[in-house]
mmCIF file of C-alpha atoms in Angstrom:
data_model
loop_
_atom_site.group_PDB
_atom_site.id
_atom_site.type_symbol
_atom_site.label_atom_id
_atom_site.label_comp_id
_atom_site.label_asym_id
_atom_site.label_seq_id
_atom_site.Cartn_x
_atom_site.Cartn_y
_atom_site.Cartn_z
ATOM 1 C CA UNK A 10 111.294 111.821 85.733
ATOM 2 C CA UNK A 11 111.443 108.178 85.911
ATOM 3 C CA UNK A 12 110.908 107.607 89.264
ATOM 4 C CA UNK A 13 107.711 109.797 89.155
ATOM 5 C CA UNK A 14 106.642 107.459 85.996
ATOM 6 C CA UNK A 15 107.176 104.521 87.857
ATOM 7 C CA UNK A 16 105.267 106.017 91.403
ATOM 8 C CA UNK A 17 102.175 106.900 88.379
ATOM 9 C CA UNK A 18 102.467 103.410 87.004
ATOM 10 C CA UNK A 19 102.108 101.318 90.878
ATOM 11 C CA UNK A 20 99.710 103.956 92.031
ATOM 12 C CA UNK A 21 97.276 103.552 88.725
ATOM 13 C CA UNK A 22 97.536 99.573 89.101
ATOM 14 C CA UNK A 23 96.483 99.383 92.594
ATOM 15 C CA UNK A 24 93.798 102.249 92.084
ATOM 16 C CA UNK A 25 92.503 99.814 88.622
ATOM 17 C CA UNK A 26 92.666 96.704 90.677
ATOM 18 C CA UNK A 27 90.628 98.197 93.463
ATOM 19 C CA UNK A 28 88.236 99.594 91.334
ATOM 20 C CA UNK A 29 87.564 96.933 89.294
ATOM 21 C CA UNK A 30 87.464 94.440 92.641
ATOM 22 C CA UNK A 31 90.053 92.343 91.268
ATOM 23 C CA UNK A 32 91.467 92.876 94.809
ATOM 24 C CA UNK A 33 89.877 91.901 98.129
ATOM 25 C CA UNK A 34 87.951 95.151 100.150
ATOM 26 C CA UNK A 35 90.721 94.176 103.154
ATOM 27 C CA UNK A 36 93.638 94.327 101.427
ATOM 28 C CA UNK A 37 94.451 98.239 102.049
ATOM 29 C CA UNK A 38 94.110 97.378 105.503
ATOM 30 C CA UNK A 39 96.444 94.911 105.217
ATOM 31 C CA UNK A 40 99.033 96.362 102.950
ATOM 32 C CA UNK A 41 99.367 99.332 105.518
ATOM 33 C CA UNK A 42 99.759 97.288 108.470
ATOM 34 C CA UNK A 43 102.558 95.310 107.030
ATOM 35 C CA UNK A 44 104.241 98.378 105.567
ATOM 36 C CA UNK A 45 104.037 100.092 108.955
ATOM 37 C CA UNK A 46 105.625 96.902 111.165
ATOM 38 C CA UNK A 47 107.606 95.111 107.964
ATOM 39 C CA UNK A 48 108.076 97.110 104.680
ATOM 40 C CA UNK A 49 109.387 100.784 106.128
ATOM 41 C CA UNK A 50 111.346 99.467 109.201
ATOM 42 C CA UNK A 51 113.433 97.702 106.851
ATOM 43 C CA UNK A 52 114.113 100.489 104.588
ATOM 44 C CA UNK A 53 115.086 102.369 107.367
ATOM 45 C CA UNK A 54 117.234 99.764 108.818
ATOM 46 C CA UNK A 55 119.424 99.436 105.439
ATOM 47 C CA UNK A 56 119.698 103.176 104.711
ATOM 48 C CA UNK A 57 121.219 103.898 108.578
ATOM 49 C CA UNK A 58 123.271 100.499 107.772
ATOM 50 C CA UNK A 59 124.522 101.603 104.695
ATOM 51 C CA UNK A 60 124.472 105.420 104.946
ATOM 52 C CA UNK A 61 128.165 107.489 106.245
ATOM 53 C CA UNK A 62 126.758 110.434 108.044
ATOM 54 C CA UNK A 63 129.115 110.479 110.618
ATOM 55 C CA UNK A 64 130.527 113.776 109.217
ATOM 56 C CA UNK A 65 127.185 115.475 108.448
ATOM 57 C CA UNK A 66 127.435 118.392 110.251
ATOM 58 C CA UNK A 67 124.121 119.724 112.688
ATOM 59 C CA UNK A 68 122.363 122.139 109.789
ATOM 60 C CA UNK A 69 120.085 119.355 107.934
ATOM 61 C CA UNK A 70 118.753 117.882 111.049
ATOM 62 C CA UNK A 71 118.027 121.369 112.652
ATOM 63 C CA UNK A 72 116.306 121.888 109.044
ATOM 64 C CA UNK A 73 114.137 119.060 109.437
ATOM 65 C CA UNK A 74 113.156 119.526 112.770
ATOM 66 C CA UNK A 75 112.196 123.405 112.207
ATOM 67 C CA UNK A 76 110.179 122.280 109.168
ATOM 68 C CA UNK A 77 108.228 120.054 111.013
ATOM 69 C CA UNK A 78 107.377 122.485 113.737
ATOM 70 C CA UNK A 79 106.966 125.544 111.559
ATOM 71 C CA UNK A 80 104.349 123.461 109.465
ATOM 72 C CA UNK A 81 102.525 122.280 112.645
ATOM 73 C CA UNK A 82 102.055 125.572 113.408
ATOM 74 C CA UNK A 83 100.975 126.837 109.781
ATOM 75 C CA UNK A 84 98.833 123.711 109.943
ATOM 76 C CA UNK A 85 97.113 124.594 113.499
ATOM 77 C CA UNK A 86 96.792 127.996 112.587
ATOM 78 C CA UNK A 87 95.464 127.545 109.025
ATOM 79 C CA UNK A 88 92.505 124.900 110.638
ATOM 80 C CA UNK A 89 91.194 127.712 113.382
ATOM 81 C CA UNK A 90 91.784 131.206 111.614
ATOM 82 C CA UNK A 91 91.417 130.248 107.738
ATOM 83 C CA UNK A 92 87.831 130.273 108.422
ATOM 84 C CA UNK A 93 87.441 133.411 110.186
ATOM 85 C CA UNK A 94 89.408 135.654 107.682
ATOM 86 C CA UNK A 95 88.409 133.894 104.711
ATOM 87 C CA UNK A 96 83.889 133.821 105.973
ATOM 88 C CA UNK A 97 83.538 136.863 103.563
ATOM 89 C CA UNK A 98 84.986 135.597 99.744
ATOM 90 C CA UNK A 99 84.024 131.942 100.106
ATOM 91 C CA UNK A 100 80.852 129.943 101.118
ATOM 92 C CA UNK A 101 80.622 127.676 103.772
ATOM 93 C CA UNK A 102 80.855 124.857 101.889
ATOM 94 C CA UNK A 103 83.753 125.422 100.780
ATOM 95 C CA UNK A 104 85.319 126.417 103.784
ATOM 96 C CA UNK A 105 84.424 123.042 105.169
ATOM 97 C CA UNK A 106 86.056 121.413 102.767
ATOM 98 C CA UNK A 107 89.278 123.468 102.975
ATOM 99 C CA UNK A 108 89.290 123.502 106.384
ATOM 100 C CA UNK A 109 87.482 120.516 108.079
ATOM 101 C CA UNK A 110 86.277 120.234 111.485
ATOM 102 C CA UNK A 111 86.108 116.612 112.706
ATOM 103 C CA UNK A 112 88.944 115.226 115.034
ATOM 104 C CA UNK A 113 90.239 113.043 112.095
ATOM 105 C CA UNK A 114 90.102 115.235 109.249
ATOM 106 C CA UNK A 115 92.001 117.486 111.447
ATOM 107 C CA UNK A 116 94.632 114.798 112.078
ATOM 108 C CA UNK A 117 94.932 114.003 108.321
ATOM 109 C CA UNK A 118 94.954 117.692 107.263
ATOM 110 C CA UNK A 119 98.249 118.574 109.976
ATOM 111 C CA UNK A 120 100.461 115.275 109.037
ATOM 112 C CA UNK A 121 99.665 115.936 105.535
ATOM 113 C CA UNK A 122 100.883 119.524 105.722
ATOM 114 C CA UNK A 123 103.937 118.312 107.478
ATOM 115 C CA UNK A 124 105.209 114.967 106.421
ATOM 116 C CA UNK A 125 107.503 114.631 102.724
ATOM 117 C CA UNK A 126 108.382 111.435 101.335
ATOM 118 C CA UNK A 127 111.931 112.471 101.561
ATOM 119 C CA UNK A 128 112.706 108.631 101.984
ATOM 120 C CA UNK A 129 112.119 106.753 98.236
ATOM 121 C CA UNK A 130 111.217 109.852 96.292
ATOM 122 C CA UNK A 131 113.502 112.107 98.107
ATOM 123 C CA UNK A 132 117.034 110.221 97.994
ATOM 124 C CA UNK A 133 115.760 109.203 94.357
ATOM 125 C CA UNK A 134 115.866 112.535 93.180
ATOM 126 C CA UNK A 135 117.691 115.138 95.209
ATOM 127 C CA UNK A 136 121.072 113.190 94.812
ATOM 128 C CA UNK A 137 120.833 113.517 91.068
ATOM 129 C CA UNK A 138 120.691 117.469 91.214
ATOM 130 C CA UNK A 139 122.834 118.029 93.956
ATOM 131 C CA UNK A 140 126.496 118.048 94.271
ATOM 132 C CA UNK A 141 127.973 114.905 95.642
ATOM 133 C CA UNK A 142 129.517 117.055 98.787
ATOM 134 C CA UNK A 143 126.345 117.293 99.448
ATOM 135 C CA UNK A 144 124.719 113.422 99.513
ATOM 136 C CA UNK A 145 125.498 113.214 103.551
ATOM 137 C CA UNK A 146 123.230 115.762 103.979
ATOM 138 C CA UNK A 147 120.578 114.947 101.988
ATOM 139 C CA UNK A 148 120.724 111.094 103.586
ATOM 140 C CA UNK A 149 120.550 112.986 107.020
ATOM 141 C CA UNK A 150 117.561 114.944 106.230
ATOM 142 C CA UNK A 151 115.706 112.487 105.120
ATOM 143 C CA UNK A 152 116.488 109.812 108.121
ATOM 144 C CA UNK A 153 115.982 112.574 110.681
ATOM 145 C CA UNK A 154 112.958 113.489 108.888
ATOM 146 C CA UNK A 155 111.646 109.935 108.629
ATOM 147 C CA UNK A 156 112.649 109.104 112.386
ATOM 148 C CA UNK A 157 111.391 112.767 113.727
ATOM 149 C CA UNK A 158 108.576 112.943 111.907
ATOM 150 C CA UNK A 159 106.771 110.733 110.459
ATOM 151 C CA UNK A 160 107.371 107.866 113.048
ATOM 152 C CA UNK A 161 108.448 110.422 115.745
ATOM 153 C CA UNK A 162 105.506 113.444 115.715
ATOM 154 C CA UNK A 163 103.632 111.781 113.054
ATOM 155 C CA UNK A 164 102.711 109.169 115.246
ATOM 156 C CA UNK A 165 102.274 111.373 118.450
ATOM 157 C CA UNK A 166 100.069 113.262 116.381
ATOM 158 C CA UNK A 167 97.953 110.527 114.838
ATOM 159 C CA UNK A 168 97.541 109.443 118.389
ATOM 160 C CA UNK A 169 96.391 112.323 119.567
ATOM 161 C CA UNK A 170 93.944 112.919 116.870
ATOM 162 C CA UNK A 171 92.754 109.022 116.192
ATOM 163 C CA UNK A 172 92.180 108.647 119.865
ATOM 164 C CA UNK A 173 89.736 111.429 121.161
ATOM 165 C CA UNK A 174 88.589 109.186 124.140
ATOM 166 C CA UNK A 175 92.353 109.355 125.209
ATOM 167 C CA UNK A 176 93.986 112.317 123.569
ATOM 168 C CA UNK A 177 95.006 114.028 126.727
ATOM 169 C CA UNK A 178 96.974 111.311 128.250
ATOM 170 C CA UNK A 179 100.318 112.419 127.036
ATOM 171 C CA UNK A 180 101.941 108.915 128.380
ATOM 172 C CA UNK A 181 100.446 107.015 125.405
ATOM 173 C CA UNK A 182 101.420 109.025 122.352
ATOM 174 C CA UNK A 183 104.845 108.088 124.097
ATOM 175 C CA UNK A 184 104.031 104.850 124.239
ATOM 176 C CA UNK A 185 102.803 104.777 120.817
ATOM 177 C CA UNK A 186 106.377 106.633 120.048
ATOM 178 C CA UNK A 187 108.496 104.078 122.031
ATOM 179 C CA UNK A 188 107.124 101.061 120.108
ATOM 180 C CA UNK A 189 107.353 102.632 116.581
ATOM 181 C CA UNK A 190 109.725 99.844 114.970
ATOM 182 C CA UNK A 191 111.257 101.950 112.474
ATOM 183 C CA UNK A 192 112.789 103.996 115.555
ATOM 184 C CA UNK A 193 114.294 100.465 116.844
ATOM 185 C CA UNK A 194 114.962 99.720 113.242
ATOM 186 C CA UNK A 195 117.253 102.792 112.754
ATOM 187 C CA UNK A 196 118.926 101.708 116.087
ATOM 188 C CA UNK A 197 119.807 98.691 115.217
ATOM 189 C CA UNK A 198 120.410 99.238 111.779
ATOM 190 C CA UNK A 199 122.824 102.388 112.728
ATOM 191 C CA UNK A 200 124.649 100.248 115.411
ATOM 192 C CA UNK A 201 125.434 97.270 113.296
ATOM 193 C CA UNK A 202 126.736 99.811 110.448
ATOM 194 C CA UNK A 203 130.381 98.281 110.863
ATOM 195 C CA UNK A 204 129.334 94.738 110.655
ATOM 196 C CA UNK A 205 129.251 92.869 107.385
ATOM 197 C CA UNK A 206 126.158 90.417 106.742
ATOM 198 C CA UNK A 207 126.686 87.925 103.894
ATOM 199 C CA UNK A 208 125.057 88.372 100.670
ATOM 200 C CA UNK A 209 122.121 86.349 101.187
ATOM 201 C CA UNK A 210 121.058 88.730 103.958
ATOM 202 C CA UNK A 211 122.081 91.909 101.954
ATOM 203 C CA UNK A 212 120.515 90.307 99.235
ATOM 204 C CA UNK A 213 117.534 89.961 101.282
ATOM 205 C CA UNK A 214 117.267 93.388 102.865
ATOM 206 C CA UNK A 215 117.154 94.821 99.300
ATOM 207 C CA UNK A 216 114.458 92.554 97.662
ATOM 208 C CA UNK A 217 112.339 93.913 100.471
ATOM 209 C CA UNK A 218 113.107 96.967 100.282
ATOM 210 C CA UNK A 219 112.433 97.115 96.447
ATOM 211 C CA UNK A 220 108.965 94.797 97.477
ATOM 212 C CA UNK A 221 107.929 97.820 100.004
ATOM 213 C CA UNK A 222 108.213 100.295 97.573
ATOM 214 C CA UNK A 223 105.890 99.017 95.066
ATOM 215 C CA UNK A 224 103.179 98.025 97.540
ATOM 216 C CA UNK A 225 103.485 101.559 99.107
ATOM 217 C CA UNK A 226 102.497 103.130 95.608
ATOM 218 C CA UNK A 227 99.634 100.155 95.176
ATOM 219 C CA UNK A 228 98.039 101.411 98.346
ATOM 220 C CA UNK A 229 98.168 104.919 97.877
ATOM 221 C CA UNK A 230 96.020 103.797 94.463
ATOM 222 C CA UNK A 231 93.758 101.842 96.253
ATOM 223 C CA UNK A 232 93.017 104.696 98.786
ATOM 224 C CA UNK A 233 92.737 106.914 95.717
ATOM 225 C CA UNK A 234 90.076 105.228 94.140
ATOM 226 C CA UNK A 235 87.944 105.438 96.514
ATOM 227 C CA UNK A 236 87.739 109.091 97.051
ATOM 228 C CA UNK A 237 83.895 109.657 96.310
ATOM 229 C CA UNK A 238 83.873 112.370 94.420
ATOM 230 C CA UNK A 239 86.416 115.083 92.939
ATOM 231 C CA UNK A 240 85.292 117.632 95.522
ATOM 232 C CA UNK A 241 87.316 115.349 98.269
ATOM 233 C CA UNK A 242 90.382 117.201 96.575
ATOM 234 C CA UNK A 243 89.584 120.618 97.644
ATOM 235 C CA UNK A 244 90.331 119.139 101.171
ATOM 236 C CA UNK A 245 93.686 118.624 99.789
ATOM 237 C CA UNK A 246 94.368 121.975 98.669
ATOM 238 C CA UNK A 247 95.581 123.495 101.648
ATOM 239 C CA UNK A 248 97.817 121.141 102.973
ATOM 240 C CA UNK A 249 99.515 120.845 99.737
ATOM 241 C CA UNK A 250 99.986 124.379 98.865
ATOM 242 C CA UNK A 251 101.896 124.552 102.499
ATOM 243 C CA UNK A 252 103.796 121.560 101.977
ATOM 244 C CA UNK A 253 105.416 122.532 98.117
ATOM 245 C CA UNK A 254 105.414 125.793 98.317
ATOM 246 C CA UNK A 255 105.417 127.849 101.876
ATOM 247 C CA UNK A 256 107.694 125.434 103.676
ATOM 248 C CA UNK A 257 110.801 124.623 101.103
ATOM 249 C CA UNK A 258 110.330 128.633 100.335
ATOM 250 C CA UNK A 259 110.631 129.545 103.911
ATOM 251 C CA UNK A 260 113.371 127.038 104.245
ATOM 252 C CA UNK A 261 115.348 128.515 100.979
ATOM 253 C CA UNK A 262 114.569 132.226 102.255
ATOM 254 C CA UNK A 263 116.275 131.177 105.981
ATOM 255 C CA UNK A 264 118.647 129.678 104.396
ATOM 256 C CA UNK A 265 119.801 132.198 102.329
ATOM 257 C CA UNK A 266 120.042 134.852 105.764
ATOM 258 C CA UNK A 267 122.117 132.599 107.204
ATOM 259 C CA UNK A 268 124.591 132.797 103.830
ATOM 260 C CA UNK A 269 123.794 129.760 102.405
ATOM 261 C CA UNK A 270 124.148 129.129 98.674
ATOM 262 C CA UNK A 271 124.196 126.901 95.260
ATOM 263 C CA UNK A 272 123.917 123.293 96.241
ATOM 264 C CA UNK A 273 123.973 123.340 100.013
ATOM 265 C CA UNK A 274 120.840 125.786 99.966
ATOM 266 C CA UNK A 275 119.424 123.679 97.107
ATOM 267 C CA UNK A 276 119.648 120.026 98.514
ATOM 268 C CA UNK A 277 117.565 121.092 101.910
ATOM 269 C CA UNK A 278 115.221 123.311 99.852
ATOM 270 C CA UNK A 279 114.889 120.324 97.865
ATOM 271 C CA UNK A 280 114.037 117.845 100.894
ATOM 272 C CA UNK A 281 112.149 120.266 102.497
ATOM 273 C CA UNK A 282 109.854 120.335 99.544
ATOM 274 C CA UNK A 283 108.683 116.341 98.644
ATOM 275 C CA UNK A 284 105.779 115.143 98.135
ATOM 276 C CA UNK A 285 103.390 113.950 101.027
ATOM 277 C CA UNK A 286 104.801 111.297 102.661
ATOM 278 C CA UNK A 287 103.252 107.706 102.193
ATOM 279 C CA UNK A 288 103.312 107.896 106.391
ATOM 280 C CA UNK A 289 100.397 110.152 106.201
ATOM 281 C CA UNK A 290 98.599 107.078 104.850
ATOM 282 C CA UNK A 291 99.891 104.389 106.752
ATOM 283 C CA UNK A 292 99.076 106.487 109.994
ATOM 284 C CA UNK A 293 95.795 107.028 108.884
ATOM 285 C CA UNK A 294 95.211 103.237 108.583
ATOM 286 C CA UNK A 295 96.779 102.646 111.986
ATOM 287 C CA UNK A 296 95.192 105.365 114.096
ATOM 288 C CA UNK A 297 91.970 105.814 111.855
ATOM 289 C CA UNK A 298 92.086 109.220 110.533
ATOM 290 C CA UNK A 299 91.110 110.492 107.502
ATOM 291 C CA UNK A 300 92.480 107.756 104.670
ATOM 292 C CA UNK A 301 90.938 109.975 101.814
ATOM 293 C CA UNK A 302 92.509 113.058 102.781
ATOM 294 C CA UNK A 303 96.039 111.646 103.161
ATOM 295 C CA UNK A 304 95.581 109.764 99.975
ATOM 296 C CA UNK A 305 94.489 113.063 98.038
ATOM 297 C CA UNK A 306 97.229 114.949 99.679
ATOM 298 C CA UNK A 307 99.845 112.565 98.327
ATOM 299 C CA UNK A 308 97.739 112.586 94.584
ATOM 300 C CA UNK A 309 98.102 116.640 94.493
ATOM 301 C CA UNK A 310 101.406 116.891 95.832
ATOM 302 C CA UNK A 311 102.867 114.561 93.841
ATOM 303 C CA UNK A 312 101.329 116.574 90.254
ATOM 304 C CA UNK A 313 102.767 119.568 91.921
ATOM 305 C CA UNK A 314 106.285 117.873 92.175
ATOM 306 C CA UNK A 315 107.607 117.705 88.302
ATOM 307 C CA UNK A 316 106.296 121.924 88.617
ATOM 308 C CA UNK A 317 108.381 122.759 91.418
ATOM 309 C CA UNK A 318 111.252 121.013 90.826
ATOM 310 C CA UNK A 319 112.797 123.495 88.279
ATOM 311 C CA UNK A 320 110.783 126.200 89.856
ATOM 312 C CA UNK A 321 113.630 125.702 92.930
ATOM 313 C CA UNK A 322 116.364 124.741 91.100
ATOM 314 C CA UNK A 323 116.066 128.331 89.299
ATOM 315 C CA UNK A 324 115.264 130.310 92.236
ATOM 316 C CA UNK A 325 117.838 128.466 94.749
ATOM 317 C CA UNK A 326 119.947 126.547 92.146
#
């Protein structure tokens, strides 16, 4: 898909770049912290500017908020008992890998599990396979996802974990919650929906947008590149496996009780099942977690993408 060609083609430059040390050893650093306060609050605040979703009905939101919980809890239960019922067919090594054991491996390994790009990648490519009835609630998904999760308990949970000297004081993940600009982003962005800026701003708000993009893809390159060795993949594995596979088929198997079909069933199965979301990265840089970890997560789950796209669309299509 063309979208995944041009993700390959921003991702491969930044990791080259980088490599090479055509690019300053800050820069990731950098890139990540404007993303977080510039580059993704503005993409929020034109999609809840732009987007009609005032007759979305309550299913896609529900969707994304039992996702997020249901892979927190695969996530938390995979890290503790994956180990334990696993000790006899694999060695320790590589249980270490597949399940690690420091605080921000941990914290890497859960918002990895959890958190789909449902944002660029996801309103990129779910549109074009659904039915156009549909496109409110595949906008919906994806902003409560965003909002809920990756800069709602994403950022709770990157607290908790990138902070061990002050993980139990619940009043600062909701501090860290409270000042998350993308939420005050969507506010504003959602309230000024009826108001019409001139061009230049319009104009404006979708250079950067298309800028953010771009520099998202260079970072996740950057971080790439500097995974020491292939092995740092097998951390990866797990996360990955929950996020494309266990979670959207969960989703399309609940979905299905409750008598959903075709493209309704489809477009949330669909959401449900994007990549890692660039968040995991950007959070990682903010709260220092694990930046190899999220990056690999993002490198695997994005492969597994162009395979599980028809995989859903025949089994939920």
């Amino acid at each position: 898909m063309w979208v995944i060609a041009i993700s390959a083609f921003w991702t491969s430059l930044g990791a080259i770049l980088f490599k090479f040390q055509f690019l300053p050893s800050n820069l990731p650093k950098l890139i990540g912290r404007t993303l977080y306060w510039v580059g993704f609050p503005l993409q929020i605040f034109a999609l809840a500017h732009k987007s009609n979703i005032a007759k979305a009905i309550w299913l896609p939101p529900l969707t994304t908020i039992q996702m997020l919980l249901l892979g927190l809890l695969l996530a938390s239960l995979s890290l503790y008992y994956l180990k334990r019922f696993t000790r006899d067919l694999l060695s320790d090594e590589i249980l270490d890998k597949l399940c690690p054991t420091n605080r921000s491996s941990q914290g890497s390994f859960i918002l990895a599990s959890i958190l789909g790009n449902t944002g660029y990648v996801g309103l990129a490519i779910v549109p074009a396979l659904v039915s156009k009835t549909y496109l409110a609630w595949v906008v919906l998904y994806g902003v409560a996802h965003n909002l809920l999760g990756s800069y709602g308990l994403g950022v709770f949970l990157a607290s908790y974990f990138g902070r061990p000297g002050v993980a139990t004081n619940w009043w600062i993940q909701l501090r860290d919650i409270m000042i998350v600009p993308s939420l005050w982003a969507f506010g504003i962005g959602w309230s000024s929906r009826h108001v019409q800026f001139p061009a230049a701003i319009e104009l404006g708000l979708q250079f950067s947008v298309k800028c953010a993009i771009p520099a998202a893809f260079l970072l996740i390159g950057m971080q790439l590149c500097q995974i020491q060795s292939i092995r740092n993949l097998h951390s990866a594995l797990v996360p990955t496996i929950l996020k494309m596979l266990v979670l959207p088929g969960i989703a399309g198997l609940a979905l299905t009780i409750l008598g959903l079909s075709s493209d309704a069933r489809l477009a949330m199965v669909l959401m449900s099942g994007m990549p890692t979301a660039f968040a995991s990265v950007i959070l990682a840089e903010e709260y220092n977690l694990d930046r190899q970890l999220a990056a690999s997560s993002i490198l695997l789950s994005t492969i597994m993408l162009p395979l599980m796209i028809p995989f859903w669309l025949a089994l939920f299509g």
